[in-house]
Tab-separated table of C-alpha atoms in Angstrom:
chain	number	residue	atom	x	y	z
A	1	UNK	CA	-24.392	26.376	-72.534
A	2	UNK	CA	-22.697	24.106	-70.042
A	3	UNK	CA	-20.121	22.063	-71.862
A	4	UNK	CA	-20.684	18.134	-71.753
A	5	UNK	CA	-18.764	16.391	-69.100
A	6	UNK	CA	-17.319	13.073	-69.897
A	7	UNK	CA	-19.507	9.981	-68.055
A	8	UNK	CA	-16.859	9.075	-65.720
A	9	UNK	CA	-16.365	12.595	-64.530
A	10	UNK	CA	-20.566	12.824	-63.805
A	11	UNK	CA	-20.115	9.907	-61.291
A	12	UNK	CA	-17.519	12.121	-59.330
A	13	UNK	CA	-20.109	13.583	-57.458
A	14	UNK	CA	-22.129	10.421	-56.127
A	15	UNK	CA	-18.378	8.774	-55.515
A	16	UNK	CA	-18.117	11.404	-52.833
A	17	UNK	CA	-21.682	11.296	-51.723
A	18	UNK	CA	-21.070	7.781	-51.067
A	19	UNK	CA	-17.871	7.981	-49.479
A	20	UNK	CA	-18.676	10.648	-46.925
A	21	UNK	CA	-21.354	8.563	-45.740
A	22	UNK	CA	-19.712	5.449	-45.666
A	23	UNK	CA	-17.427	8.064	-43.350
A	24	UNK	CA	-19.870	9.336	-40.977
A	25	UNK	CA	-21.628	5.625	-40.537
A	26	UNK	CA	-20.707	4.431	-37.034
A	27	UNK	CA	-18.246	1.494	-37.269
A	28	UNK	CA	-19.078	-1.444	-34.526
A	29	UNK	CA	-16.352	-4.086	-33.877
A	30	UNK	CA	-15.937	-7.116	-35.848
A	31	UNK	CA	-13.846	-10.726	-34.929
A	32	UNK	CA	-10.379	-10.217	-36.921
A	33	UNK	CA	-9.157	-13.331	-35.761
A	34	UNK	CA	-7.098	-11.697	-33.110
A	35	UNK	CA	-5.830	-13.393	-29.842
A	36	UNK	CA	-7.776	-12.316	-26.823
A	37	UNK	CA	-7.976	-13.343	-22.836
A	38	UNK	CA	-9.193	-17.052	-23.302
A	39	UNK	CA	-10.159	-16.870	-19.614
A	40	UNK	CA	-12.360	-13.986	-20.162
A	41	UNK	CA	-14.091	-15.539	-23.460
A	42	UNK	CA	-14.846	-18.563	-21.438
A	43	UNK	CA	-16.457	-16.098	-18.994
A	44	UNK	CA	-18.423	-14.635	-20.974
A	45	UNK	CA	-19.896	-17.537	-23.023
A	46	UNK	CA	-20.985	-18.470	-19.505
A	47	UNK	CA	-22.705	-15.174	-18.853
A	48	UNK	CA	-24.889	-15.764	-22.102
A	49	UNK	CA	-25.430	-19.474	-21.251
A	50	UNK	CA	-26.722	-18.217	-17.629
A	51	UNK	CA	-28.913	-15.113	-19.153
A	52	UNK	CA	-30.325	-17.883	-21.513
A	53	UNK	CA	-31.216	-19.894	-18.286
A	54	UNK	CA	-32.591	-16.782	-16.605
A	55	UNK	CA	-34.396	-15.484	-18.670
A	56	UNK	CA	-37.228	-17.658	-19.380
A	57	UNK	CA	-37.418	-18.662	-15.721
A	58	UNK	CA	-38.145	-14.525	-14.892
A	59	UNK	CA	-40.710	-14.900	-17.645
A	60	UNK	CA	-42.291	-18.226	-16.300
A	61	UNK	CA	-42.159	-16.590	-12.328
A	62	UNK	CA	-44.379	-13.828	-13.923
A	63	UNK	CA	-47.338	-16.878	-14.387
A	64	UNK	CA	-47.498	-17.752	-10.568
A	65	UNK	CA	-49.646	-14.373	-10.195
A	66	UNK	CA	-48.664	-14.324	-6.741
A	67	UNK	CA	-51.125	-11.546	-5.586
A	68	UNK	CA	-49.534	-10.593	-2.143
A	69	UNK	CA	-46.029	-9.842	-3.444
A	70	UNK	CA	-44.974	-6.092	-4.464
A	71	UNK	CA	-44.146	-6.659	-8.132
A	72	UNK	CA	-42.118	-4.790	-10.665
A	73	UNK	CA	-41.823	-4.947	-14.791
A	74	UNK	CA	-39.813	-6.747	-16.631
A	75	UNK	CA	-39.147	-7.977	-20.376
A	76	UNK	CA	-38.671	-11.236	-21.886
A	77	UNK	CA	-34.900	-10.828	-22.867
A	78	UNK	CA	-31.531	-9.166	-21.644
A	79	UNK	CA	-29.064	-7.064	-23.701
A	80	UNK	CA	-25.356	-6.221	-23.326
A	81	UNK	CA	-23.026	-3.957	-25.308
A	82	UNK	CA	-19.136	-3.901	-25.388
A	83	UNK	CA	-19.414	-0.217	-25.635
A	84	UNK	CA	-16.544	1.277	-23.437
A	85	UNK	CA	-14.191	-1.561	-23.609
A	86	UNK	CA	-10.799	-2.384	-24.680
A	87	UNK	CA	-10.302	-3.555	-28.515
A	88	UNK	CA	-9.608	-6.774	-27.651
A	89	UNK	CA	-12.195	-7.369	-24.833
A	90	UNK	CA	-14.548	-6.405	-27.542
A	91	UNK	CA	-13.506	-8.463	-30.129
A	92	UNK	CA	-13.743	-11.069	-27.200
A	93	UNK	CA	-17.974	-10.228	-27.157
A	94	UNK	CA	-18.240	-10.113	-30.765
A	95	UNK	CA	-16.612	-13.851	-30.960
A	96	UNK	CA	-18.438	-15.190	-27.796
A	97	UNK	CA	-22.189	-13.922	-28.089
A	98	UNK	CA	-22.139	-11.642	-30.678
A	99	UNK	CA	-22.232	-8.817	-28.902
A	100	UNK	CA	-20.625	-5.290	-30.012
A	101	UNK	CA	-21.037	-1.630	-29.278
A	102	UNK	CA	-24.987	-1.928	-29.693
A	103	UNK	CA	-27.428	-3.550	-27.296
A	104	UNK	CA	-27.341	-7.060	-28.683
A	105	UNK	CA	-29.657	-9.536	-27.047
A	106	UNK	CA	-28.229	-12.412	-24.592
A	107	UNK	CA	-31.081	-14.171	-23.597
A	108	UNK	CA	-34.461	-14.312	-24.398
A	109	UNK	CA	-37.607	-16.655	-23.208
A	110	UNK	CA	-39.656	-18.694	-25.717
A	111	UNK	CA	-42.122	-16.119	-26.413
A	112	UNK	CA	-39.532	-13.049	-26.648
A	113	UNK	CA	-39.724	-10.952	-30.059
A	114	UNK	CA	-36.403	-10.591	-29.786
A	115	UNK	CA	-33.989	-13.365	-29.878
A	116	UNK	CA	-30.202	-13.432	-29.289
A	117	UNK	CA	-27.963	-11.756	-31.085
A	118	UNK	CA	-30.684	-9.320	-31.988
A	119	UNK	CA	-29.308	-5.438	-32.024
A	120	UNK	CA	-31.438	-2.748	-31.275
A	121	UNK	CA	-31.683	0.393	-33.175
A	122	UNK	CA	-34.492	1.880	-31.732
A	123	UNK	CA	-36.431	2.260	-28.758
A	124	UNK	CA	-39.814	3.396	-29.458
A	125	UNK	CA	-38.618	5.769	-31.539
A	126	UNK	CA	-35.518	7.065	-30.024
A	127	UNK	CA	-31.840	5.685	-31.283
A	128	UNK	CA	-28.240	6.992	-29.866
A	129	UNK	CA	-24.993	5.805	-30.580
A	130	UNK	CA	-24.347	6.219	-26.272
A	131	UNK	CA	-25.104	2.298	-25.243
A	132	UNK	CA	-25.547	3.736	-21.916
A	133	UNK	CA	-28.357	6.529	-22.863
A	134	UNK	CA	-30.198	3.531	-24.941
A	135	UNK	CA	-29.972	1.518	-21.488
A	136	UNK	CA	-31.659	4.140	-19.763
A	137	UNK	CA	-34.514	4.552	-22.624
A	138	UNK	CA	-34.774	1.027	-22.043
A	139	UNK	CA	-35.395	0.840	-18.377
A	140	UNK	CA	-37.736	3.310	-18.473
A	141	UNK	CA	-39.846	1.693	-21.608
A	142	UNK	CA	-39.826	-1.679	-19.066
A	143	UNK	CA	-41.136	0.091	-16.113
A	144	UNK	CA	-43.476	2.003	-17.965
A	145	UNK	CA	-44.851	-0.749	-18.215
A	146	UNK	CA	-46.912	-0.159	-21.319
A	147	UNK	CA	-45.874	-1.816	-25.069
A	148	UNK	CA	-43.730	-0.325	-27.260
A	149	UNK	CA	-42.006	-1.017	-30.372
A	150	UNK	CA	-38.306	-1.527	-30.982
A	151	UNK	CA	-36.256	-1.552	-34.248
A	152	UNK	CA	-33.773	-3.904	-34.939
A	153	UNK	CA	-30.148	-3.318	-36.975
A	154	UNK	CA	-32.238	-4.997	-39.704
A	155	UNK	CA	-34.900	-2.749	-39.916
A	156	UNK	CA	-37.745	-5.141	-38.601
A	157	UNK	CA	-39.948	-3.494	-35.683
A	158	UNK	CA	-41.372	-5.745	-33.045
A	159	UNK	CA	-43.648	-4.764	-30.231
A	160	UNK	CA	-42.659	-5.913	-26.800
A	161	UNK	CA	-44.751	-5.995	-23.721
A	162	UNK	CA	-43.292	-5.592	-20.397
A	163	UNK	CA	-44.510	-8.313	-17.523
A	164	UNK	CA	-45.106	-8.155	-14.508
A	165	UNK	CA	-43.412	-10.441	-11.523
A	166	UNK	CA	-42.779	-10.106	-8.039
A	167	UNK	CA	-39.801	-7.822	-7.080
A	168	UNK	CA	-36.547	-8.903	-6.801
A	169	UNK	CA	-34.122	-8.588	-9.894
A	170	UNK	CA	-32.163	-12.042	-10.373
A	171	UNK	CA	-28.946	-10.788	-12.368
A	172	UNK	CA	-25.392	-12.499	-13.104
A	173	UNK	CA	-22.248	-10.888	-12.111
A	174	UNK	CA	-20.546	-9.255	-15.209
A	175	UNK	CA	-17.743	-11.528	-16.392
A	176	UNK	CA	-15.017	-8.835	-15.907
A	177	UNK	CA	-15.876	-9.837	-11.795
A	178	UNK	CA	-17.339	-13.341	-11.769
A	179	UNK	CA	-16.620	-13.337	-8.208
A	180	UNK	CA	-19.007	-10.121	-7.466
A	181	UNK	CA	-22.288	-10.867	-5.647
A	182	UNK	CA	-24.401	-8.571	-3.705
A	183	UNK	CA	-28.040	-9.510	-2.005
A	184	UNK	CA	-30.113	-6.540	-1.952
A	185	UNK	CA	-34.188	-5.831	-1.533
A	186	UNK	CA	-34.456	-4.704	-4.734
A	187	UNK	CA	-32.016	-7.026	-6.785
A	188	UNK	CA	-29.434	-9.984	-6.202
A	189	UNK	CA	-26.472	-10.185	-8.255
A	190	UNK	CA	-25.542	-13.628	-8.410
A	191	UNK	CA	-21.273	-15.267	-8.897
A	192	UNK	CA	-21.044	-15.850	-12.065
A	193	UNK	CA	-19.778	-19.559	-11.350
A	194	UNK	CA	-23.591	-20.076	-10.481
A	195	UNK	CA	-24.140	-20.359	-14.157
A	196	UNK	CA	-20.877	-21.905	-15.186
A	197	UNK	CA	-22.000	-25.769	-14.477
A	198	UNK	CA	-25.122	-25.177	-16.739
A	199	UNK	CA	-28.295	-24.529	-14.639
A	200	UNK	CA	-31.343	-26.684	-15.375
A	201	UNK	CA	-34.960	-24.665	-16.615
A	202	UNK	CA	-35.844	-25.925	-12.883
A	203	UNK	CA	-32.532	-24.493	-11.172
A	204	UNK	CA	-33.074	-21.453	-12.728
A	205	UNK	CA	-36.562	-21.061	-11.675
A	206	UNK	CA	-35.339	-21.711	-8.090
A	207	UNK	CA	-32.605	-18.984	-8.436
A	208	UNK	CA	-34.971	-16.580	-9.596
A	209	UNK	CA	-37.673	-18.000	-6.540
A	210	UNK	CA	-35.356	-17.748	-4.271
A	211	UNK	CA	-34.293	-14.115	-5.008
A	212	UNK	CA	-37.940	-12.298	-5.471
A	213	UNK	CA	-38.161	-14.303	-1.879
A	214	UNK	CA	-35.462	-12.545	-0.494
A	215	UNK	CA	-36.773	-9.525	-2.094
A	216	UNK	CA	-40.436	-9.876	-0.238
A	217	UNK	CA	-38.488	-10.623	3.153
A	218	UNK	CA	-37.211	-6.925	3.070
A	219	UNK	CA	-35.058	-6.031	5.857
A	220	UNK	CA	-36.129	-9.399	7.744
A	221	UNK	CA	-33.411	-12.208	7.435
A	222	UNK	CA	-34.283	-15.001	5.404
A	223	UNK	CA	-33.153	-18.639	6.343
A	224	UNK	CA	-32.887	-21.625	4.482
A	225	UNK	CA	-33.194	-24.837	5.717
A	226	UNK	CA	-31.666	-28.101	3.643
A	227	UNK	CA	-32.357	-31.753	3.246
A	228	UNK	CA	-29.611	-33.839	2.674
A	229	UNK	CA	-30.028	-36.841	0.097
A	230	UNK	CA	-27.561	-40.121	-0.569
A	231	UNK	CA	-27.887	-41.115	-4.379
A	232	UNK	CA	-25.233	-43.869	-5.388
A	233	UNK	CA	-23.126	-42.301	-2.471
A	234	UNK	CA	-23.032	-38.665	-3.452
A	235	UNK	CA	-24.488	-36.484	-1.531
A	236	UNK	CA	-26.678	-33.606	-2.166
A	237	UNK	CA	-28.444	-30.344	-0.283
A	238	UNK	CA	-31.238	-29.355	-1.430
A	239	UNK	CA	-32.472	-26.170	0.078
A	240	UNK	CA	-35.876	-25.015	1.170
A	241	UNK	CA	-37.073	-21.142	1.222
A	242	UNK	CA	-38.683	-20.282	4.664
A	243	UNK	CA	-40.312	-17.515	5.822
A	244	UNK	CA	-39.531	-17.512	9.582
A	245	UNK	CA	-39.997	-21.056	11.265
A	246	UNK	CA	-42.344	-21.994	7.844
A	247	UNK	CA	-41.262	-23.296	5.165
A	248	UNK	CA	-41.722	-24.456	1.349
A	249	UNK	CA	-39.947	-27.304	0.944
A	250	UNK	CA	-37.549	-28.200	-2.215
A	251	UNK	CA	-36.925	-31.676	-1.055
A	252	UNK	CA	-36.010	-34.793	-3.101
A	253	UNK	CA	-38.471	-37.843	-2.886
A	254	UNK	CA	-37.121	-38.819	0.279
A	255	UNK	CA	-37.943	-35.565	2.198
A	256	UNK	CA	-41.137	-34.832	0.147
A	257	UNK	CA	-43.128	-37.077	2.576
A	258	UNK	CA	-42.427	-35.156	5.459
A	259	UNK	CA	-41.886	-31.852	4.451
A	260	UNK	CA	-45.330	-31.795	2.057
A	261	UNK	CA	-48.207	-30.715	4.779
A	262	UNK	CA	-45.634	-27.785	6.364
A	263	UNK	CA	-45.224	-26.733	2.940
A	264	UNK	CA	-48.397	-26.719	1.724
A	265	UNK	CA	-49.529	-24.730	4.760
A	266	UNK	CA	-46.540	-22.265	4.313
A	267	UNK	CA	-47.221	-22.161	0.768
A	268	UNK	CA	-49.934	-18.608	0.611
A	269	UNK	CA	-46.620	-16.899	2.566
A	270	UNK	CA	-43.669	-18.140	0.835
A	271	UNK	CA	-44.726	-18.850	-2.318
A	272	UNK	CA	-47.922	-19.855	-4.394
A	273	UNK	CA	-49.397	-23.662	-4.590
A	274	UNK	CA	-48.232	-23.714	-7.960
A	275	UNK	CA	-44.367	-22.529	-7.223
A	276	UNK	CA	-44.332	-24.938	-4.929
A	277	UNK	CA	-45.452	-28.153	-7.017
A	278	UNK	CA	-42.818	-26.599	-9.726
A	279	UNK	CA	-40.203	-26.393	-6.936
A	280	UNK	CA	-40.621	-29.624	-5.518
A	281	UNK	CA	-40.650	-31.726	-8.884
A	282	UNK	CA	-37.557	-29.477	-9.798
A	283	UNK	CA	-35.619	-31.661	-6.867
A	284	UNK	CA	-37.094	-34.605	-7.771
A	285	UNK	CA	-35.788	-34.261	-11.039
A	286	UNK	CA	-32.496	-32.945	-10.090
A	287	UNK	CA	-31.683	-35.992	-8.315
A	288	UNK	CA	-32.523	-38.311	-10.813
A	289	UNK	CA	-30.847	-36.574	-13.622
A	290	UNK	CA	-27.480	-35.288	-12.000
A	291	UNK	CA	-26.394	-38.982	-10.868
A	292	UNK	CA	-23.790	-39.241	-13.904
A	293	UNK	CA	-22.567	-35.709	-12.985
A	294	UNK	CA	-22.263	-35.200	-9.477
A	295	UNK	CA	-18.849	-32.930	-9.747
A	296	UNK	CA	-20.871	-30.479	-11.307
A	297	UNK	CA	-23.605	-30.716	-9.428
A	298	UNK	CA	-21.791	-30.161	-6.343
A	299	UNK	CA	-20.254	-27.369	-7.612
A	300	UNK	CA	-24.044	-25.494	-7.716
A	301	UNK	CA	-24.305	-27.028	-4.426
A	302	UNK	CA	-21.500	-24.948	-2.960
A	303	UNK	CA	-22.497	-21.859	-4.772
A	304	UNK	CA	-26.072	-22.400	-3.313
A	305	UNK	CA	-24.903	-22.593	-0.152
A	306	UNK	CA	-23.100	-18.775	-0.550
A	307	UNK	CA	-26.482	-17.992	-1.344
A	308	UNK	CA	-27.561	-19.145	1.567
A	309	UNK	CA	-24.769	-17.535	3.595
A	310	UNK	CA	-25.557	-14.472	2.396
A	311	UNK	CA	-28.843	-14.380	3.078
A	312	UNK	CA	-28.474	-15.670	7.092
């Protein structure tokens, strides 16, 4: 006959069940209040505000249907971790987007299951504590191309469907090297001081235009012609994406005469009838709304024009 153990003495056993697993649950960083690189936070708040810009603008490209561009997948929202990085560069993404040692969602569009802040615990089944092994099962789910489902830290499973849009990755440069920018075939990674004055939905469609353009040209050089416009004496380029000598214009009202016919004609090799209406009311707009803030503005300006730099 066992001999009757006291009640406090039966809990031993479940104390120790519960404190090995408390043990051997992965521990992701939290904000403890600690001073970090105030430069770098700053950063990186702009990184999220720019993937947030993005994002949507990717997702609204993917409606032009343009049927004579190569296309690749994408998804309606972007993820970082902080996985690899020093304690207090983490803390620094846990106190500016939320973002820890798990893929945590930075931007999403309007119709994204996942929103930011979102972690992911699953993809389609498969979870890893390596953020760089769950990258990987996530690029492949996205060019798959087929739905899946993910599993968020809370539990909650959403399907996501890939989309499709013409090639030409638009991403932001990391904000450990806001200066980085490379123009590629396949993908442009954009300064990160593109995103820093606080692009427009209409700027960021252009960005993301003007790189699945550069994309399409291949090895060919694009060039990029500009209008110059005086509003209450500031004065501002606005560029136009060409395909040789033709051209789609992004002109402000006073160019939009001239430049309409050319682009409408250019339009089937540039970009679709519809990209260009969007493109062309995004400089309308642009001037009108940007005349009480023409430092920043100019700022975009200048970064625009390393885009087009670059491209030459």
């Amino acid at each position: 006959m066992r001999p009757c153990l006291p009640p406090c003495l039966r809990l031993i056993p479940l104390l120790l069940v519960a404190l090995i697993s408390a043990c051997s649950a992965p521990r992701y960083t939290l904000d403890d209040g600690r001073q970090v690189d105030e430069a770098l936070l700053g950063r990186i708040r702009d990184f999220g505000a720019g993937e947030q810009a993005l994002r949507p603008a990717i997702a609204q490209s993917a409606t032009l249907k343009d049927p004579a561009c190569d296309k690749q997948w994408e998804l309606p929202f972007a993820v970082a971790t902080s996985d690899g990085l020093s304690a207090n560069d983490r803390v620094a993404w846990v106190r500016g987007l939320g973002v820890d040692e798990r893929l945590t969602v930075i931007g999403a569009a309007a119709d994204s299951p996942l929103k930011p802040r979102d972690k992911i615990k699953q993809i389609a089944g498969y979870s890893r504590e390596d953020a760089v092994k769950m990258l990987e099962a996530l690029s492949e789910r996205r060019d798959a191309g087929r739905p899946f489902d993910i599993t968020l830290s809370t539990g909650k499973t959403v399907k996501v469907t890939p989309f499709e849009v013409c090639r030409g990755y638009a991403r932001l440069a990391s904000p450990a090297t806001p200066q980085a920018q490379d123009y590629h075939w396949l993908m442009s990674l954009h300064p990160l001081q593109l995103a820093q004055a606080g692009l427009t939905e209409d700027e960021a469609l252009w960005v993301v235009l003007w790189t699945q353009g550069l994309s399409e040209e291949g090895g060919a050089r694009m060039k990029l012609y500009h209008y110059s416009v005086k509003t209450a004496s500031a004065a501002y380029n606005l560029f136009t994406l060409v395909s040789g000598i033709k051209g789609a214009a992004l002109a402000a009202e006073s160019a939009i005469r001239t430049a309409q016919s050319a682009a409408a004609n250019a339009a089937t090799e540039v970009l679709r009838q519809q990209a260009l209406a969007l493109a062309s009311q995004a400089a309308q707009d642009r001037i009108r709304d940007t005349l009480s803030s023409a430092g920043q503005r100019l700022t975009q300006q200048q970064i625009l024009s390393e885009m087009q730099q670059a491209a030459a």
